[in-house]
XYZ file of C-alpha atoms in Angstrom:
679
model
C 82.966 -60.439 32.636
C 79.900 -58.405 30.819
C 78.214 -61.381 31.129
C 79.131 -62.909 34.912
C 77.430 -59.363 36.247
C 73.936 -60.339 34.486
C 74.037 -63.749 36.118
C 74.544 -61.247 39.425
C 70.396 -60.142 39.835
C 69.025 -59.212 43.288
C 67.830 -60.563 45.369
C 70.989 -63.447 44.749
C 71.003 -66.739 45.672
C 73.531 -68.983 44.791
C 72.373 -71.813 42.907
C 69.741 -70.076 41.310
C 72.770 -68.463 39.809
C 74.495 -71.755 39.387
C 71.246 -73.200 37.571
C 71.142 -69.560 35.223
C 75.222 -69.939 34.615
C 74.543 -73.986 33.398
C 71.632 -72.956 31.312
C 73.753 -70.246 29.464
C 76.823 -72.774 28.455
C 76.353 -74.382 25.401
C 75.985 -78.540 26.282
C 75.604 -77.295 29.884
C 71.680 -78.484 29.063
C 69.889 -81.753 29.526
C 70.362 -84.934 27.272
C 67.122 -84.675 25.682
C 67.024 -81.341 24.422
C 68.744 -79.910 21.590
C 72.096 -80.470 21.908
C 74.190 -82.829 23.313
C 75.326 -82.624 27.338
C 79.422 -82.202 27.886
C 80.677 -81.918 30.338
C 84.380 -80.987 29.676
C 82.513 -78.263 27.920
C 80.906 -77.303 31.446
C 84.022 -77.927 33.427
C 85.557 -75.602 31.080
C 83.406 -73.159 31.615
C 83.049 -72.998 35.011
C 87.407 -72.943 35.785
C 87.253 -70.212 33.616
C 83.937 -68.275 35.119
C 85.631 -68.478 38.560
C 88.878 -67.113 37.184
C 86.864 -64.025 36.302
C 84.610 -64.173 38.970
C 88.892 -64.046 41.225
C 89.849 -61.029 38.974
C 86.122 -59.668 39.948
C 86.708 -59.961 43.803
C 90.736 -58.149 43.466
C 88.702 -55.093 41.887
C 86.794 -54.732 44.225
C 88.520 -54.945 47.255
C 90.501 -52.520 45.986
C 88.015 -50.428 45.218
C 86.251 -50.934 49.292
C 90.188 -50.569 50.303
C 90.158 -47.460 48.465
C 86.709 -46.100 50.326
C 87.835 -46.726 53.510
C 90.674 -44.796 53.620
C 88.982 -41.610 51.546
C 86.406 -42.357 54.751
C 89.509 -42.574 57.500
C 91.149 -38.990 55.869
C 87.380 -37.215 56.320
C 86.700 -38.605 59.400
C 90.195 -37.161 60.780
C 88.879 -33.711 58.587
C 85.950 -33.653 61.070
C 87.329 -34.050 64.363
C 89.805 -31.874 63.433
C 86.775 -28.617 62.408
C 84.163 -30.154 65.365
C 87.864 -28.950 67.887
C 88.126 -26.039 65.978
C 84.293 -25.526 66.660
C 84.227 -25.924 70.520
C 87.322 -23.919 70.538
C 84.933 -21.274 68.822
C 82.004 -21.707 71.372
C 84.204 -21.768 74.193
C 85.411 -18.523 73.104
C 81.770 -17.406 72.702
C 80.685 -18.547 76.393
C 83.604 -16.238 77.982
C 82.162 -13.428 75.947
C 78.533 -14.301 76.999
C 79.652 -14.543 80.585
C 81.462 -10.800 80.508
C 78.156 -9.857 78.699
C 75.914 -10.984 81.269
C 78.333 -10.291 84.260
C 79.020 -6.728 82.682
C 74.958 -6.017 81.157
C 74.153 -7.146 85.930
C 76.381 -5.219 87.396
C 74.871 -2.106 84.689
C 71.071 -2.928 85.875
C 72.233 -2.849 89.672
C 73.304 0.209 88.708
C 69.903 1.306 87.078
C 68.047 -0.150 89.902
C 70.253 1.659 92.121
C 69.985 5.286 90.437
C 66.315 4.204 89.872
C 65.716 4.121 93.322
C 67.389 7.010 93.814
C 65.489 8.823 91.061
C 61.986 7.470 93.203
C 63.811 8.822 97.171
C 64.148 12.375 94.807
C 60.698 12.403 92.338
C 57.667 10.720 95.478
C 58.618 13.822 97.852
C 59.093 15.726 94.789
C 55.636 14.898 92.991
C 53.882 14.890 97.569
C 55.314 18.554 96.728
C 53.367 19.714 93.757
C 50.143 17.282 94.814
C 50.165 19.652 97.890
C 51.227 22.583 96.195
C 48.311 21.911 93.786
C 46.029 20.849 97.222
C 46.802 24.757 98.031
C 46.053 26.490 94.648
C 42.109 24.744 94.755
C 42.092 25.688 98.899
C 43.152 29.095 97.263
C 39.759 29.411 95.389
C 37.887 28.332 97.990
C 39.096 31.048 100.509
C 38.143 33.159 98.141
C 35.177 31.967 97.078
C 35.710 32.044 93.356
C 35.909 28.518 91.323
C 38.473 29.110 88.190
C 39.837 25.475 87.703
C 39.376 23.906 84.495
C 38.280 20.833 86.642
C 35.997 22.106 88.707
C 34.132 24.716 85.355
C 34.343 21.088 83.002
C 31.682 18.509 83.653
C 33.797 16.858 81.390
C 36.071 16.439 84.200
C 33.717 15.668 87.044
C 35.978 11.746 88.803
C 39.590 14.505 88.675
C 37.110 17.613 90.222
C 35.884 14.446 93.048
C 38.995 13.409 93.553
C 40.299 17.040 94.202
C 37.235 17.495 96.511
C 37.819 14.400 98.831
C 41.143 15.075 99.407
C 39.516 19.039 100.139
C 37.671 17.392 102.458
C 39.247 15.479 104.790
C 42.415 18.255 105.039
C 38.906 20.109 105.758
C 38.805 17.871 108.319
C 41.329 18.854 110.600
C 41.089 22.009 110.406
C 40.334 24.614 113.942
C 36.481 25.688 113.165
C 36.460 28.879 114.406
C 39.084 29.834 112.009
C 38.104 28.813 108.744
C 34.363 27.908 109.132
C 33.945 29.421 106.097
C 36.246 27.730 103.931
C 34.588 24.671 105.331
C 31.495 24.872 104.875
C 31.665 25.668 100.735
C 34.291 22.455 100.786
C 31.680 20.765 102.242
C 28.970 22.340 100.300
C 30.916 21.178 97.055
C 31.408 17.816 98.508
C 28.066 17.240 98.657
C 27.012 18.771 94.983
C 29.735 17.048 93.758
C 28.693 13.584 95.328
C 25.056 14.172 94.385
C 25.933 14.709 90.687
C 27.805 11.521 90.967
C 25.133 9.732 91.589
C 22.632 11.420 89.362
C 25.398 10.093 86.854
C 25.443 6.605 87.648
C 22.078 6.911 87.735
C 21.711 7.947 84.315
C 23.988 5.480 83.206
C 22.421 3.120 85.302
C 19.071 3.188 82.771
C 20.780 3.896 79.794
C 22.473 0.116 80.226
C 26.047 2.023 80.138
C 27.287 -0.698 82.524
C 31.028 0.608 82.072
C 29.813 4.520 83.197
C 28.470 2.501 86.003
C 31.516 0.619 86.872
C 33.307 4.103 86.446
C 31.846 6.208 88.731
C 31.173 3.239 91.596
C 35.071 3.334 92.141
C 35.059 7.187 92.455
C 32.030 6.899 94.750
C 34.097 4.113 96.537
C 35.674 6.525 98.623
C 32.946 9.003 99.204
C 30.895 8.460 102.082
C 27.383 8.038 99.881
C 28.743 5.532 98.333
C 26.440 3.079 99.914
C 23.114 5.925 99.016
C 24.421 4.743 95.351
C 24.010 1.000 96.025
C 21.123 2.211 97.231
C 19.727 3.853 94.261
C 21.130 0.939 91.987
C 18.986 -2.100 94.190
C 15.926 0.306 93.463
C 16.184 0.707 90.097
C 17.336 -2.813 89.367
C 13.771 -3.777 91.028
C 11.926 -1.564 88.539
C 9.653 -3.810 86.489
C 11.056 -7.116 88.520
C 7.549 -7.500 90.096
C 5.762 -8.468 86.700
C 3.991 -11.679 87.029
C 1.849 -13.071 90.047
C 4.789 -15.639 91.539
C 6.653 -12.911 93.527
C 8.925 -15.243 94.232
C 9.776 -16.787 91.202
C 10.691 -12.966 90.281
C 12.760 -13.129 92.828
C 15.200 -15.822 91.783
C 14.696 -13.956 88.678
C 15.390 -10.412 89.708
C 18.667 -11.802 92.294
C 20.176 -14.155 89.410
C 20.342 -11.546 86.689
C 22.141 -8.833 89.215
C 24.713 -11.734 89.718
C 25.807 -11.569 86.689
C 25.605 -8.029 86.186
C 27.106 -6.487 89.953
C 30.557 -8.445 89.563
C 31.197 -6.008 86.586
C 30.184 -2.431 88.787
C 31.302 -2.902 91.655
C 34.538 -3.943 94.022
C 31.954 -5.079 95.872
C 29.666 -6.950 94.741
C 29.013 -9.736 97.486
C 27.646 -7.387 99.571
C 26.075 -5.310 96.450
C 24.768 -8.461 95.965
C 23.661 -9.348 100.204
C 22.221 -6.183 100.521
C 19.567 -7.319 97.425
C 18.560 -9.779 98.959
C 17.725 -8.690 102.223
C 16.074 -5.349 100.581
C 14.103 -8.332 98.842
C 13.343 -10.122 101.796
C 12.881 -7.420 104.280
C 10.688 -4.817 102.196
C 8.542 -7.384 99.095
C 8.625 -10.830 100.603
C 7.184 -9.132 104.762
C 4.871 -7.423 103.014
C 3.826 -9.745 100.755
C 3.489 -12.188 103.740
C 2.090 -9.627 105.564
C -0.860 -8.936 103.277
C -1.131 -12.719 102.730
C -1.391 -13.919 106.190
C -3.661 -11.390 108.191
C -6.667 -11.071 105.887
C -6.691 -15.073 107.058
C -4.691 -14.895 110.845
C -7.922 -14.258 112.381
C -11.339 -15.382 110.636
C -9.771 -18.483 108.827
C -7.317 -20.308 110.820
C -7.644 -23.124 108.395
C -6.291 -21.006 104.736
C -3.651 -19.417 107.244
C -2.065 -22.984 108.204
C -2.006 -23.703 104.626
C -0.857 -19.953 103.711
C 1.728 -19.578 106.674
C 2.855 -23.239 105.191
C 2.973 -22.917 102.120
C 5.312 -19.456 102.121
C 7.261 -20.742 104.138
C 7.643 -23.292 102.139
C 8.202 -20.839 98.798
C 10.438 -18.422 101.253
C 12.784 -22.001 101.913
C 13.106 -23.173 98.383
C 13.785 -19.498 97.386
C 16.361 -19.089 100.123
C 18.555 -22.523 98.542
C 18.758 -21.076 95.536
C 19.856 -17.859 96.905
C 22.807 -20.062 98.362
C 24.900 -20.409 95.136
C 25.509 -16.886 95.057
C 28.829 -15.774 96.739
C 27.448 -13.474 99.650
C 30.632 -12.663 101.611
C 29.454 -14.207 104.431
C 27.806 -17.326 106.758
C 25.373 -17.555 103.857
C 23.422 -19.923 105.842
C 23.056 -18.012 108.913
C 22.141 -14.341 106.807
C 19.800 -16.471 104.505
C 18.018 -17.950 108.289
C 17.699 -14.924 109.632
C 16.129 -13.404 106.557
C 13.711 -15.661 107.288
C 13.073 -15.583 110.578
C 12.726 -11.973 110.406
C 9.760 -12.681 108.112
C 8.138 -15.561 109.342
C 9.119 -14.673 113.860
C 5.670 -13.469 114.327
C 3.581 -16.408 112.563
C 6.021 -19.255 114.051
C 6.124 -18.173 117.648
C 2.910 -19.580 118.117
C 2.341 -21.557 115.321
C 1.870 -24.998 117.335
C -1.447 -23.323 119.404
C -2.941 -22.675 116.374
C -1.705 -25.822 115.014
C -3.235 -27.454 117.542
C -6.538 -25.649 117.866
C -7.635 -26.298 114.460
C -7.168 -29.464 114.369
C -9.764 -30.223 117.443
C -12.201 -28.395 116.439
C -11.427 -29.848 113.240
C -11.285 -33.157 114.358
C -14.805 -33.053 116.961
C -17.095 -31.432 113.524
C -15.740 -34.911 111.501
C -16.956 -36.740 114.107
C -20.165 -34.788 115.086
C -20.853 -34.231 111.441
C -21.008 -38.341 111.328
C -23.087 -38.747 113.531
C -25.804 -36.213 113.063
C -25.822 -38.557 109.859
C -27.154 -40.998 111.663
C -29.177 -39.498 113.747
C -27.099 -40.769 117.072
C -26.691 -39.346 120.279
C -23.327 -39.416 121.845
C -23.673 -40.995 125.648
C -21.968 -40.820 127.727
C -19.352 -44.428 128.101
C -17.213 -44.610 131.143
C -13.666 -46.364 129.740
C -10.148 -47.938 131.597
C -10.494 -50.311 133.933
C -14.131 -50.819 135.136
C -15.129 -51.161 132.279
C -12.392 -53.444 131.016
C -13.627 -54.951 134.396
C -17.125 -55.353 133.602
C -16.514 -56.867 130.792
C -14.414 -59.801 132.179
C -17.802 -60.545 134.345
C -20.495 -60.220 131.904
C -18.045 -63.473 129.486
C -17.687 -65.569 133.268
C -21.242 -64.818 134.583
C -24.805 -64.497 133.259
C -25.243 -61.035 135.524
C -26.813 -58.517 133.742
C -24.308 -55.400 134.277
C -25.732 -51.797 132.867
C -28.437 -50.887 130.870
C -28.111 -53.282 126.970
C -28.123 -51.214 124.496
C -30.347 -51.295 121.199
C -27.635 -50.984 118.087
C -29.504 -51.998 115.511
C -26.882 -53.022 113.608
C -25.145 -49.539 114.083
C -21.073 -50.129 113.846
C -20.587 -46.479 114.713
C -17.310 -46.335 113.078
C -16.983 -44.831 109.634
C -13.716 -45.677 107.325
C -14.511 -41.975 105.980
C -14.316 -40.580 108.879
C -10.889 -42.216 109.792
C -9.419 -40.685 106.888
C -11.230 -37.587 107.344
C -9.249 -37.647 110.465
C -6.432 -38.835 109.390
C -5.826 -36.603 106.393
C -6.233 -33.739 108.570
C -3.396 -34.899 111.456
C -0.835 -35.935 107.907
C -0.864 -32.262 107.313
C -0.817 -30.693 110.584
C 2.022 -33.612 111.117
C 3.676 -31.496 107.623
C 3.075 -27.924 108.284
C 4.526 -29.765 111.690
C 7.862 -30.725 109.702
C 8.251 -27.307 108.298
C 6.796 -24.549 110.684
C 8.841 -25.768 113.981
C 11.749 -25.172 115.397
C 14.176 -28.178 115.465
C 14.870 -28.219 119.404
C 10.467 -28.116 119.721
C 9.862 -30.072 116.957
C 9.740 -33.859 118.814
C 7.145 -31.887 121.527
C 5.177 -30.418 118.665
C 4.170 -34.205 116.572
C 3.774 -35.559 120.465
C 0.699 -32.353 120.388
C -0.905 -33.548 117.673
C -0.350 -37.476 117.926
C -2.141 -36.790 121.582
C -5.028 -34.729 119.107
C -5.867 -38.055 117.008
C -6.041 -40.760 119.381
C -7.631 -38.582 121.335
C -11.060 -37.958 118.693
C -10.113 -41.116 116.755
C -8.929 -43.831 119.156
C -11.245 -42.295 122.662
C -14.079 -40.121 120.765
C -14.744 -42.711 117.736
C -12.737 -46.629 118.392
C -13.351 -46.737 121.780
C -17.294 -45.022 121.554
C -18.201 -46.826 119.477
C -16.026 -50.687 120.833
C -18.295 -49.241 123.886
C -21.202 -48.718 122.543
C -20.992 -52.093 121.055
C -20.699 -53.835 124.079
C -23.509 -51.908 125.955
C -25.617 -54.049 122.573
C -24.346 -57.020 123.068
C -28.140 -59.107 124.229
C -27.754 -61.341 127.345
C -27.302 -64.846 126.611
C -31.311 -65.920 127.364
C -33.250 -63.426 124.588
C -34.311 -65.082 120.852
C -33.196 -64.159 117.900
C -30.575 -62.068 119.396
C -28.377 -60.716 116.078
C -24.779 -60.324 117.442
C -23.612 -56.747 115.411
C -20.053 -57.147 117.693
C -18.140 -59.095 115.937
C -18.614 -56.711 112.596
C -17.323 -53.578 114.953
C -14.608 -54.954 116.367
C -13.260 -56.227 112.125
C -14.034 -52.494 111.389
C -11.670 -51.562 114.544
C -8.880 -53.863 113.632
C -9.547 -51.975 110.145
C -9.179 -48.657 111.185
C -6.651 -49.259 113.668
C -4.059 -50.668 110.993
C -4.846 -47.431 109.046
C -3.687 -45.563 112.942
C -0.361 -48.030 112.965
C 0.401 -46.623 109.344
C 0.052 -43.282 110.257
C 1.668 -43.277 113.612
C 5.152 -45.538 111.862
C 4.925 -43.175 108.980
C 4.505 -39.449 110.106
C 4.460 -39.112 113.808
C 7.970 -41.627 113.970
C 10.348 -39.849 111.791
C 9.836 -36.168 114.276
C 10.747 -37.717 117.605
C 13.606 -40.564 116.835
C 15.073 -40.285 119.881
C 19.164 -40.255 117.359
C 17.818 -36.772 115.698
C 17.840 -35.219 119.911
C 21.167 -37.326 120.178
C 23.062 -35.861 116.413
C 21.365 -32.292 117.812
C 22.110 -32.380 120.960
C 26.385 -33.768 118.840
C 25.702 -30.317 117.035
C 25.528 -28.245 119.449
C 28.515 -29.518 121.434
C 30.666 -28.899 118.203
C 28.983 -25.043 117.641
C 29.709 -23.901 120.823
C 33.009 -25.756 122.148
C 34.785 -25.615 118.706
C 36.512 -22.368 117.867
C 38.509 -21.830 114.558
C 41.662 -20.837 115.924
C 41.569 -25.406 117.035
C 42.869 -25.300 113.408
C 44.755 -22.595 112.912
C 47.041 -21.596 116.688
C 48.721 -18.631 116.214
C 51.536 -20.374 117.180
C 52.382 -23.422 115.627
C 55.567 -23.940 118.035
C 53.454 -23.746 121.047
C 50.492 -26.139 120.831
C 50.543 -28.926 123.949
C 47.091 -30.223 123.516
C 46.573 -33.452 122.465
C 43.097 -33.015 120.854
C 40.511 -30.960 120.765
C 37.547 -29.360 123.875
C 34.798 -30.348 121.036
C 36.002 -33.702 120.182
C 37.010 -34.857 124.459
C 32.734 -33.479 124.885
C 31.295 -35.311 121.959
C 33.537 -38.228 122.185
C 32.172 -38.808 126.409
C 28.487 -37.603 125.282
C 28.172 -40.196 122.728
C 30.030 -42.922 124.875
C 27.209 -42.211 127.150
C 24.453 -42.467 124.884
C 26.016 -46.755 123.454
C 25.501 -47.254 126.536
C 22.231 -46.446 127.396
C 21.642 -48.007 123.556
C 22.655 -50.933 124.776
C 21.115 -52.102 127.991
C 17.700 -50.813 127.135
C 17.478 -53.133 123.702
C 18.318 -56.225 122.371
C 19.034 -58.777 119.733
C 18.747 -56.527 116.385
C 17.271 -54.002 117.708
C 21.035 -52.688 119.409
C 23.136 -53.341 116.142
C 20.703 -51.841 113.806
C 19.699 -48.328 116.131
C 23.955 -48.289 116.770
C 23.639 -48.618 113.260
C 21.980 -45.610 111.940
C 23.342 -43.451 114.071
C 27.372 -44.822 113.621
C 26.617 -43.524 109.910
C 25.069 -40.027 111.433
C 27.692 -39.934 113.892
C 30.379 -39.921 110.981
C 28.512 -37.681 108.547
C 27.912 -35.681 111.272
C 32.080 -35.033 111.552
C 32.827 -34.970 108.163
C 30.509 -32.269 107.464
C 31.995 -30.439 110.401
C 35.374 -30.207 109.888
C 35.013 -29.965 106.542
C 34.208 -25.760 108.036
C 37.733 -24.979 108.920
C 40.807 -24.192 107.031
C 43.905 -26.476 108.427
C 47.389 -25.246 109.339
C 49.977 -28.152 109.346
C 50.218 -28.142 113.403
C 45.624 -27.663 112.650
C 46.130 -30.104 110.367
C 48.046 -32.772 113.064
C 45.113 -31.710 116.024
C 42.298 -32.943 113.747
C 43.967 -35.548 112.789
C 43.812 -36.344 117.060
C 40.388 -35.956 117.328
C 39.632 -38.073 114.223
C 41.359 -41.019 116.412
C 39.520 -40.251 119.498
C 36.561 -40.279 117.663
C 38.077 -43.324 115.397
C 37.975 -45.203 119.634
C 34.177 -43.460 120.157
C 33.759 -45.704 116.608
C 35.031 -49.239 118.081
C 32.771 -49.409 121.166
C 29.869 -49.538 118.528
C 31.164 -52.848 117.618
C 29.881 -52.227 113.991
C 32.235 -53.283 111.165
C 30.523 -50.471 108.736
C 30.732 -47.309 111.115
C 34.719 -47.983 111.478
C 35.593 -48.498 108.277
C 34.256 -45.360 107.654
C 36.287 -43.855 110.375
C 38.988 -45.437 109.625
C 38.424 -43.911 105.703
C 38.219 -40.302 107.554
C 41.472 -40.791 109.346
C 43.268 -41.194 105.988
C 41.794 -38.409 104.414
C 43.287 -36.302 106.983
C 46.163 -37.097 106.527
C 45.828 -35.334 102.868
C 45.374 -32.137 105.615
C 49.906 -32.091 107.162
C 51.411 -34.443 104.216
C 54.199 -33.278 101.701
C 52.748 -31.452 98.340
C 55.550 -34.083 96.745
C 53.776 -37.258 98.293
C 50.203 -36.004 97.841
C 49.232 -38.199 94.750
C 51.286 -41.648 96.414
C 48.477 -41.160 99.668
C 46.012 -40.270 97.056
C 46.299 -43.979 96.079
C 47.240 -45.708 98.806
C 44.869 -49.056 99.360
C 42.109 -47.225 102.074
C 41.561 -43.589 99.574
C 42.203 -44.947 96.295
C 38.145 -45.635 95.591
C 36.910 -42.296 96.553
C 36.048 -39.917 94.222
C 38.062 -38.123 93.307
C 36.298 -34.986 94.364
C 35.914 -35.902 98.215
C 39.603 -35.869 98.500
C 39.616 -32.307 96.357
C 37.804 -30.954 99.174
C 39.744 -31.890 101.746
C 43.193 -31.043 100.567
C 40.994 -27.095 99.839
C 40.933 -27.020 103.083
C 44.920 -26.941 103.996
C 45.638 -23.538 103.932
C 48.954 -23.699 101.599
C 46.193 -24.870 99.455
C 46.751 -21.152 96.894
C 49.895 -22.590 96.766
C 51.536 -22.689 93.338
C 53.415 -26.734 94.245
C 50.777 -27.927 96.505
C 47.778 -27.092 93.212
C 50.833 -28.763 90.489
C 51.203 -31.506 93.019
C 47.806 -32.106 93.597
C 46.193 -31.802 89.334
């Protein structure tokens, strides 16, 4: 058996097992081996080995049966123990339930007792507080303040709280009987107020933010709180304007205060807005006045350049300040501040601009003709000259006096470039300084000046002079300079045409006026309550009045465009108008907060806008409004379905920030449930 066991090597393979057994048996080798092959002996060995294997198998089987019986016995024992544990667990759970009920009962009793104690303690505390106030009031009545709270400077916070309450009480007392004590309380109130403001001022100079916050919190209930804010604003500007650029200084100042003000005041946005107002109305207004008043009457060119530069830098500063929380409509607030500074200069801006452009253009032309020693002649223009020219071309009749130009074209590209440059600068200033409603009209006034001096006074004059210089048909050795005039005039007119397209057209495009009118309608007609009605269950309208008026206006303009143009021009203009129309409505909708019913009204409005978009018959425009309509569904969809809607066909490819911006418009956005489902 030992020999047999040695043959069982891992891994076990039957063929190899037989081979090893044969080679170990005498006479089991091959015929050519050291010992002759003996089949009988090999058979005998196989029979004996089989018997040994059978005996081994029986022993192993008995051992397996014994182990199985032992396993079954242990399994039953384990099952019994599990049942006992389950019973113990049920008993423990029952005890826990009883304990929980008992704890709930005790907690209820404790809460009830707490309510009773609070009901007793609150009047008691009020009585104690009233007693203390009466004690302090008696001290003022006697004229001698003995309490430690009034004599100890370290208890100024407690003294301020007491005097503030006494001051309110004193307001209710009749003046004839308590005039003296009222005066004393008011005097102490004023003294403490001054002490607190001085303490705040000192803390600010020492840079003690925590002390400033503590004092500001106490002063919040005093009348002098606004004075505390004024002191803070004044002191934080000390040493702030040390550079040559007051606008950069102001931006840095506001950034520094914005980081600090939230740590000091309970209403930081109000304080920051007051600082910005102070900077604009005092520092910037004074600076602008000093810069402009000096040259307003003496140097129009410098005045216009300075006005443009100062206005641009002020609006750039305003753009930087838009990132701060000012607790109000930032755009309107900052626009009013800018207007308060520049209103006196912008009211008559276009008069100064056109007056300067005329004088400057006239000077440029006069300087050129003076350099040629040429005295301009009065040459008629218009239909009569055209008629004379046609007659001259067809006949040999001498019409008008002939002028010898000596080969001079009286056209100068340098003059033209100077005129166009002056006009370009005027257009830039016009675009920046004009009110949007006046911009097209002002731009056209500048353009007419360019036409007058460039086209009429220079080009047309040169052409008329060139025509007059054409010799008669019988002249000998005649020099034909008129073609040179035509060539130069054509080149110059291309420059004029380029400026017309580059600088004038963007200022007077009709589409700007259309979009501006739509903005005006929305601003005048759309109410915040449209999308957040007071009574959610009693909304009868299908879409808002603002939507009705805008749609009527848009349909009328689309009809005008179709009747005024043809071919691809119609599609080009309607595409531009449609894209701007969509952008206007998209930005307009993001200004409001939406309740559930308000969201439904917004969807109805966008559905009407989409009907208007169909009239354009431009696929891109309709697609934009389809997407906007899908976005508005985010205003009303159940929070549980938000992710599903966002992954829909029309919204799946949109930036997540766009989707989030619409979800944020929901009145219930801050609810944990909504935030969890959208995150």
